[in-house]
Coordinates of C-alpha atoms in Angstrom, one line a residue:
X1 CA 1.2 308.7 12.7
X2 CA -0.6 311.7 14.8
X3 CA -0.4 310.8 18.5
X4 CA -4.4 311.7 18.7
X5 CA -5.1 308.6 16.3
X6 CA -3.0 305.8 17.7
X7 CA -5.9 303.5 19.0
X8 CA -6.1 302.4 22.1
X9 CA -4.9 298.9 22.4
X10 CA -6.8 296.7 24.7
X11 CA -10.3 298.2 23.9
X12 CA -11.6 294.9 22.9
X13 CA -10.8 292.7 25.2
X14 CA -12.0 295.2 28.2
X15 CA -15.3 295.7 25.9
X16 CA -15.2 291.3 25.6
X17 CA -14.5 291.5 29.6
X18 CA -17.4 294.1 30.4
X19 CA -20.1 291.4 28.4
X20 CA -18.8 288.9 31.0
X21 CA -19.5 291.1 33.9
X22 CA -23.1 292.3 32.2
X23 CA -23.9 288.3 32.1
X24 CA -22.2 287.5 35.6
X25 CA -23.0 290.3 38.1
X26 CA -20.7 287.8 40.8
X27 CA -17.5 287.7 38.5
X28 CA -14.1 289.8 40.2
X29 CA -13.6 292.8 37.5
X30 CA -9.7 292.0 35.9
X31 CA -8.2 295.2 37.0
X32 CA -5.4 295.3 34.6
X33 CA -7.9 295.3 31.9
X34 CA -9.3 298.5 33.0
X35 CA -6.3 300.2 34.1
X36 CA -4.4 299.3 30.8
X37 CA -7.2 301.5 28.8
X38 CA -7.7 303.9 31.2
X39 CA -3.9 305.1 31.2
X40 CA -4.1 305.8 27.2
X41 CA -7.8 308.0 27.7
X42 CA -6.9 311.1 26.3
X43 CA -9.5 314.2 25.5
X44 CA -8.9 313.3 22.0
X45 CA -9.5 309.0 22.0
X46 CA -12.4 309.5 24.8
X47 CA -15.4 310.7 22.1
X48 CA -14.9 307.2 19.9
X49 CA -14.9 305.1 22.9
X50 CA -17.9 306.6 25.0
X51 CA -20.3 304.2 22.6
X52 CA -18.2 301.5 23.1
X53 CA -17.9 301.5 26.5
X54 CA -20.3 303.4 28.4
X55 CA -23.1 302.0 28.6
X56 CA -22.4 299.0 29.1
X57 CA -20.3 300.3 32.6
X58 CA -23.9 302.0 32.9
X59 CA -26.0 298.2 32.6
X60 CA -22.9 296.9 34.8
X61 CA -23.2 299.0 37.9
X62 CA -26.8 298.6 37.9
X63 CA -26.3 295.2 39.2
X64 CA -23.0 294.7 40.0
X65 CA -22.5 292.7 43.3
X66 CA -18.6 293.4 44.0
X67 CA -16.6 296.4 44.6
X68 CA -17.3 299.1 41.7
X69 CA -14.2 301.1 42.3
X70 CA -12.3 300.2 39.3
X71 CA -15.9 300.6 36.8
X72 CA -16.5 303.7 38.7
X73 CA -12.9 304.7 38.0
X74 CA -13.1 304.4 34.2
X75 CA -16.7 305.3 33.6
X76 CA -15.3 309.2 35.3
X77 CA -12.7 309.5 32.8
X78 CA -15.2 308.5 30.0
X79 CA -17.9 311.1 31.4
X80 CA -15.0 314.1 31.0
X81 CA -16.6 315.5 27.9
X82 CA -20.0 315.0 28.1
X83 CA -22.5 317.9 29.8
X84 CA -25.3 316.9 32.6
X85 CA -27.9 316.5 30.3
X86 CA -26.1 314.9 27.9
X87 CA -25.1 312.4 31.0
X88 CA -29.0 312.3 32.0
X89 CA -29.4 310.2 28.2
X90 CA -27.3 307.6 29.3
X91 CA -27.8 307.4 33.1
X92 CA -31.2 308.8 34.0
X93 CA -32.4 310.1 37.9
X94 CA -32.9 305.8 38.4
X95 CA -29.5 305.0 38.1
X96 CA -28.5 308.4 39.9
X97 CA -30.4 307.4 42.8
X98 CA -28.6 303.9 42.8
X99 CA -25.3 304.5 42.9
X100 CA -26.0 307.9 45.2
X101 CA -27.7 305.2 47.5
X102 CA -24.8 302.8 47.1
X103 CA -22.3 301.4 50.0
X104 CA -19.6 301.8 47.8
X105 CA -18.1 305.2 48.1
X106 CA -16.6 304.9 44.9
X107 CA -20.4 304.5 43.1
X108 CA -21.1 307.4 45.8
X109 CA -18.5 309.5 43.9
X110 CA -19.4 308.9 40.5
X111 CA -22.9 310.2 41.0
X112 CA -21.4 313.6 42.8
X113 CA -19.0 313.8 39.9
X114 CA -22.1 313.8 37.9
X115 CA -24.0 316.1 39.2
X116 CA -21.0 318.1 39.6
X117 CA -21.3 318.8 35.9
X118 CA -24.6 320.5 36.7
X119 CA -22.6 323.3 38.2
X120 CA -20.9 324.6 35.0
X121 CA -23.8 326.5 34.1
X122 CA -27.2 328.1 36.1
X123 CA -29.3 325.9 33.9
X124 CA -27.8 323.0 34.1
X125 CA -28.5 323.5 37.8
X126 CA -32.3 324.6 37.6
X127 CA -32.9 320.6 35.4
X128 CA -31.3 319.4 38.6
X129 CA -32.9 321.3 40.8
X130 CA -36.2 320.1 39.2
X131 CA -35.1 316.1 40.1
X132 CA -36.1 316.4 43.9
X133 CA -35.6 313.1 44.6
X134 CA -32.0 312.4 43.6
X135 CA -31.6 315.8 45.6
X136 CA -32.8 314.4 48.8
X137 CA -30.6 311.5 48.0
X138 CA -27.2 313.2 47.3
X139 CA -28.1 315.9 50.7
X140 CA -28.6 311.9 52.3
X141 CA -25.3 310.9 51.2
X142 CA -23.6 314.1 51.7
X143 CA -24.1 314.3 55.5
X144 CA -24.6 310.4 55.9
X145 CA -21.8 308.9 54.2
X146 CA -18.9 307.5 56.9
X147 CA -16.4 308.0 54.4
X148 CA -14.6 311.4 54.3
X149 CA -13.8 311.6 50.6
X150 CA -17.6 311.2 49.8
X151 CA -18.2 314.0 52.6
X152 CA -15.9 316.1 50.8
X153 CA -16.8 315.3 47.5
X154 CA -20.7 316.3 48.5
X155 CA -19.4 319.5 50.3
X156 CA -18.0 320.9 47.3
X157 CA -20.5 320.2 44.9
X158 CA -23.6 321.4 47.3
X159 CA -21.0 324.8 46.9
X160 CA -20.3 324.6 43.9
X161 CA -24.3 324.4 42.9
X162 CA -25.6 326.7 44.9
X163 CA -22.4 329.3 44.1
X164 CA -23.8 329.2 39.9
X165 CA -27.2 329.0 40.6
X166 CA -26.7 332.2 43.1
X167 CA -29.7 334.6 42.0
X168 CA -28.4 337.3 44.8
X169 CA -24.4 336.6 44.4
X170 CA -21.8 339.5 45.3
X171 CA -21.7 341.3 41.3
X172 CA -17.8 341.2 41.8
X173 CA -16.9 338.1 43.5
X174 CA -15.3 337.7 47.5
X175 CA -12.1 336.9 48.5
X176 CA -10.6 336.7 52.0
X177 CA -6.9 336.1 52.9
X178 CA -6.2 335.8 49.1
X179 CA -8.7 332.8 49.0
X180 CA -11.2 333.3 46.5
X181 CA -15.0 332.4 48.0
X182 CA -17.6 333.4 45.1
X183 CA -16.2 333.4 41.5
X184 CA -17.1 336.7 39.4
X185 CA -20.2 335.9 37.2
X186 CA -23.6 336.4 36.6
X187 CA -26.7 335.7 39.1
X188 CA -28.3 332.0 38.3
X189 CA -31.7 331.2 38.9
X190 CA -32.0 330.5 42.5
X191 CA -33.9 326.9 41.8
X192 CA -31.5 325.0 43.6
X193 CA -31.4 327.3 46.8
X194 CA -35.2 327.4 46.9
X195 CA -35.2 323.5 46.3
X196 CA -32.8 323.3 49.4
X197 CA -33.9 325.7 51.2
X198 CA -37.6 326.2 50.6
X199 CA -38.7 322.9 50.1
X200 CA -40.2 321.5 53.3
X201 CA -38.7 318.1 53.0
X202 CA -35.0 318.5 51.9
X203 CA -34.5 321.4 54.9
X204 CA -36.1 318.6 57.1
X205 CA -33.8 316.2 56.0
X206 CA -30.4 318.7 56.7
X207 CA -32.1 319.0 60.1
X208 CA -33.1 315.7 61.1
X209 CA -29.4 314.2 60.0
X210 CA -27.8 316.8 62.3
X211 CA -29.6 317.1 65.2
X212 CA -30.0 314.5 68.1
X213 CA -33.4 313.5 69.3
X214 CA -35.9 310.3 69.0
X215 CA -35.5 310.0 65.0
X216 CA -32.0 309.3 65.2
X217 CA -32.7 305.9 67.5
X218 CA -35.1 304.9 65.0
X219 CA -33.7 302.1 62.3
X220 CA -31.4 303.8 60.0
X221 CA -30.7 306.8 62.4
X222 CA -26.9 307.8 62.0
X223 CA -24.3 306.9 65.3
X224 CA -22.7 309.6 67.6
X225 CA -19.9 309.5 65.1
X226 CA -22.0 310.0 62.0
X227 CA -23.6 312.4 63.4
X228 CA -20.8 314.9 64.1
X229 CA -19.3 314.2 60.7
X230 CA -22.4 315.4 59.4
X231 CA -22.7 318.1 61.7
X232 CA -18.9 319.1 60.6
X233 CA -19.9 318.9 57.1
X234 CA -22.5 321.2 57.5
X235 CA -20.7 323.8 59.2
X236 CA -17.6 324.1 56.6
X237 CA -20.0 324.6 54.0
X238 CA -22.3 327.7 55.9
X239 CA -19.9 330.4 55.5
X240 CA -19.4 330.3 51.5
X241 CA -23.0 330.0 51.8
X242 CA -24.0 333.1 53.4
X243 CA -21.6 334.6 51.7
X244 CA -23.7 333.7 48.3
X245 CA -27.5 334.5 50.4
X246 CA -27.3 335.4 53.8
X247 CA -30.8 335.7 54.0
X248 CA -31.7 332.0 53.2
X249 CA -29.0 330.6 55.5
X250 CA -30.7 333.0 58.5
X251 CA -33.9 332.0 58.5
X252 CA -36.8 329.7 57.4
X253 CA -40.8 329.0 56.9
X254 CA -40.3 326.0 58.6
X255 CA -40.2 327.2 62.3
X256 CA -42.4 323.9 62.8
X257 CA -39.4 321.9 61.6
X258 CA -37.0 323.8 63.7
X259 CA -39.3 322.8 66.8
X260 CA -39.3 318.5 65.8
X261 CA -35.6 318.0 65.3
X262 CA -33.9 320.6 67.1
X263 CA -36.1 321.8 69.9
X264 CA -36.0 325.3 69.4
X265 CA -38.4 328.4 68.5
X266 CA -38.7 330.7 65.9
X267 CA -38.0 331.4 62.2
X268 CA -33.9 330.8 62.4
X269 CA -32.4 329.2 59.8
X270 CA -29.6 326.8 59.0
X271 CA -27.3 329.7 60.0
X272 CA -29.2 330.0 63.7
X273 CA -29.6 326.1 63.9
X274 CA -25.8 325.2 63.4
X275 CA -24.6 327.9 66.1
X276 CA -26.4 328.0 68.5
X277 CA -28.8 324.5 68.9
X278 CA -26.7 321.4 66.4
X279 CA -23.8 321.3 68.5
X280 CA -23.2 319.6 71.8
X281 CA -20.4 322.2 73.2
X282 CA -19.2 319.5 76.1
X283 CA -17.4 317.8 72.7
X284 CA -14.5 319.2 72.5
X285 CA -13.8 318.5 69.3
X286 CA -17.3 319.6 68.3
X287 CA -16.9 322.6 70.3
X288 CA -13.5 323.7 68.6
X289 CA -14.9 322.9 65.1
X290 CA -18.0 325.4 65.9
X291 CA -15.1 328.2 66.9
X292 CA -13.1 327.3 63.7
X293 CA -16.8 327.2 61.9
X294 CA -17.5 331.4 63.5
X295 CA -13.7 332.3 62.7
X296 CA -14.4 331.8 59.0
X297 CA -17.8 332.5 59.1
X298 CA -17.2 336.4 60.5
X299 CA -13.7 336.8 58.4
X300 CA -15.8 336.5 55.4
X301 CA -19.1 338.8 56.8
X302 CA -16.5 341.2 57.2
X303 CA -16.3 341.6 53.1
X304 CA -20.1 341.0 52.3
X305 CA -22.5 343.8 51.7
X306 CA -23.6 345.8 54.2
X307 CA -27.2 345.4 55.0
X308 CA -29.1 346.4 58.9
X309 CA -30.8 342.7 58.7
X310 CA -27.1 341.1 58.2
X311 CA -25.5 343.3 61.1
X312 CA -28.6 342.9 63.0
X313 CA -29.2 339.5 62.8
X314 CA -25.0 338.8 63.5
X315 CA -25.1 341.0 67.0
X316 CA -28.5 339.1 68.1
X317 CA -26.8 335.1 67.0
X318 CA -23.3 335.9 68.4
X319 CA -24.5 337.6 71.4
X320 CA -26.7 335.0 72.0
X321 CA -23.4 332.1 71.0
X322 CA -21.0 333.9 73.4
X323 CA -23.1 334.9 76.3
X324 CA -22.5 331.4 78.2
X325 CA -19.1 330.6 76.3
X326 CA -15.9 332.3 77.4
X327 CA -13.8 330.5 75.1
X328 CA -15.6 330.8 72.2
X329 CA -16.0 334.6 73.2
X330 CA -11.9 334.9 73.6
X331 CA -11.4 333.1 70.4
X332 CA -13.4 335.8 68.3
X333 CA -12.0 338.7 70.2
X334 CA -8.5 337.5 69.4
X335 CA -9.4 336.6 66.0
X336 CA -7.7 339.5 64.1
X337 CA -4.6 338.8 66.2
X338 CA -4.5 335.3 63.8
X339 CA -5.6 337.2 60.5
X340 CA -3.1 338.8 57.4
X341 CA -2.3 342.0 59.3
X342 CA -3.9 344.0 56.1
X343 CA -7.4 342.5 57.2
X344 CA -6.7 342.5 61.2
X345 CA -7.8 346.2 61.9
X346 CA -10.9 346.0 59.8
X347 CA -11.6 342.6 61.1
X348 CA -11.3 344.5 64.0
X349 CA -13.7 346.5 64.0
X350 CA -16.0 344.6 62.4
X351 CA -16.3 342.2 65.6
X352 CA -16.1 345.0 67.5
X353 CA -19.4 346.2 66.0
X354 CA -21.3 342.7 66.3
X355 CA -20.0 341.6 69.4
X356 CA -18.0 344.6 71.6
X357 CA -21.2 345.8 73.1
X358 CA -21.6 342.1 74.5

């Protein structure tokens, strides 16, 4: 018998099990059930049981009053072949909201992973682009969830996104220190950056969730220690950005906004906000995450397109970052003294040029 058409043994009792669950939201999920089928999922077995089993995970979750993990677990593997839209049939923006508003981490992830899939193409990522408010809820989740993984997870598909939707991206792709940072491939749309960028009430929302002030005492309002994993988030995600659009990470229309939640004047954007106004530089830890933040930030300006705004703009914010911050000063000038000594002298030079005249 061809391997590929052995069935999968246990299909019916899990699918007998799931009609249990559907009618008893309270009932504890028999984990050897699940795991027994999801060891045998193969790219060749997963089409034929997609029908069987997915939607009824789908109706489960919807409900479903204990820990997801193991539903969320299976109902991954099962979504392997299947494209964003074709996902968007069987678990529309509702049920994306829900599970990206969840507790559960694991529901948390599932809905990442499915937007994920909006990243293999640019317009994939221009329908997603188009569903504001699961947007606002996975940026929500992203900077608000306590658990790393889902912090992770949400930092790599914001990338990812904005990286195929790029309508500015470097033609041949960026590497630095042999570490790839833009793929090779051709400009997107741009939806998604305007949608996170240009739309008054997501780049509100990255603001609000990383910057102190009265809206963060308010009900709901994230902790010290929420708030600098958010703000942590944020800043390991800037420098692939502006690497992709360095003007949309530098500044904004929302000056307004910039006033409300971080106190501060003028059109500077994300880029502006994260290093000189988010972070509260008597942290230590916050303080050495914003060095680590510029390190990478200026090793990879190095190997972007020259432009007078980009230079411009980088000798105004690290002159301004460094004027009242001797270690942070120290640890750029001795930057290239920690770099692959094929990049130091460039590097070099490069700081040199956006910082020497300091």
């Amino acid at each position: 018998m061809d391997v590929d058409t052995i069935p999968v043994t246990g299909v019916d009792e899990l699918e007998k099990h799931l009609d249990e669950l559907l009618a008893d939201p309270t009932l504890e999920p028999t984990l050897k059930l699940f795991d027994d089928v999801e060891l045998q999922l193969t790219d060749a077995n997963i089409p034929s049981l997609i029908p069987r089993l997915l939607p009824k995970i789908t109706d489960i979750l919807k409900q479903y009053q204990q820990d997801p993990a193991i539903l969320c677990s299976l109902a991954i593997k099962l979504l392997a072949p299947l494209g964003f839209t074709q996902i968007l049939s069987i678990a529309p923006e509702e049920s994306l909201i829900q599970a990206l508003r969840s507790p559960a981490p694991s529901a948390n992830i599932l809905a990442m992973s499915i937007l994920e899939k909006a990243a293999r193409s640019p317009s994939d990522a221009a329908i997603l682009a188009m569903m504001s408010n699961v947007v606002a809820e996975f940026v929500t989740r992203w900077l608000s969830a306590p658990q790393v993984e889902v912090g992770e997870k949400g930092s790599r598909v914001l990338g990812d996104l904005l990286d195929v939707d790029c309508d500015t991206r470097p033609p041949d792709g960026l590497s630095v220190n042999g570490t790839e940072i833009t793929v090779r491939r051709p400009p997107g749309q741009g939806l998604m950056w305007r949608r996170i960028f240009q739309d008054r009430d997501i780049y509100g929302l990255v603001l609000s969730l990383n910057s102190r002030g009265p809206h963060q005492n308010a009900e709901g309002g994230l902790s010290t220690k929420q708030l600098t994993l958010a703000q942590g988030r944020l800043l390991r995600v800037l420098p692939r950005l502006a690497a992709l659009n360095f003007g949309a990470v530098a500044r904004t229309d929302f000056a307004d906004l910039n006033q409300r939640y971080a106190g501060f004047e003028g059109d500077g954007g994300l880029l502006h906000f994260a290093t000189l106004h988010m972070v509260d530089r008597e942290d230590m830890l916050m303080h050495l995450n914003l060095i680590d933040f510029l390190e990478t930030f200026l090793s990879i300006q190095r190997i972007t397109p020259f432009s007078t705004y980009k230079m411009e703009t980088l000798t105004k914010l690290l002159g301004d970052a460094t004027s009242r911050d001797n270690v942070l000063k120290a640890a750029i000038l001795s930057l290239p003294e920690r770099t692959v000594p094929e990049e130091a002298d460039d590097l070099g030079r490069f700081i040199q040029e956006v910082l020497g005249s300091q």
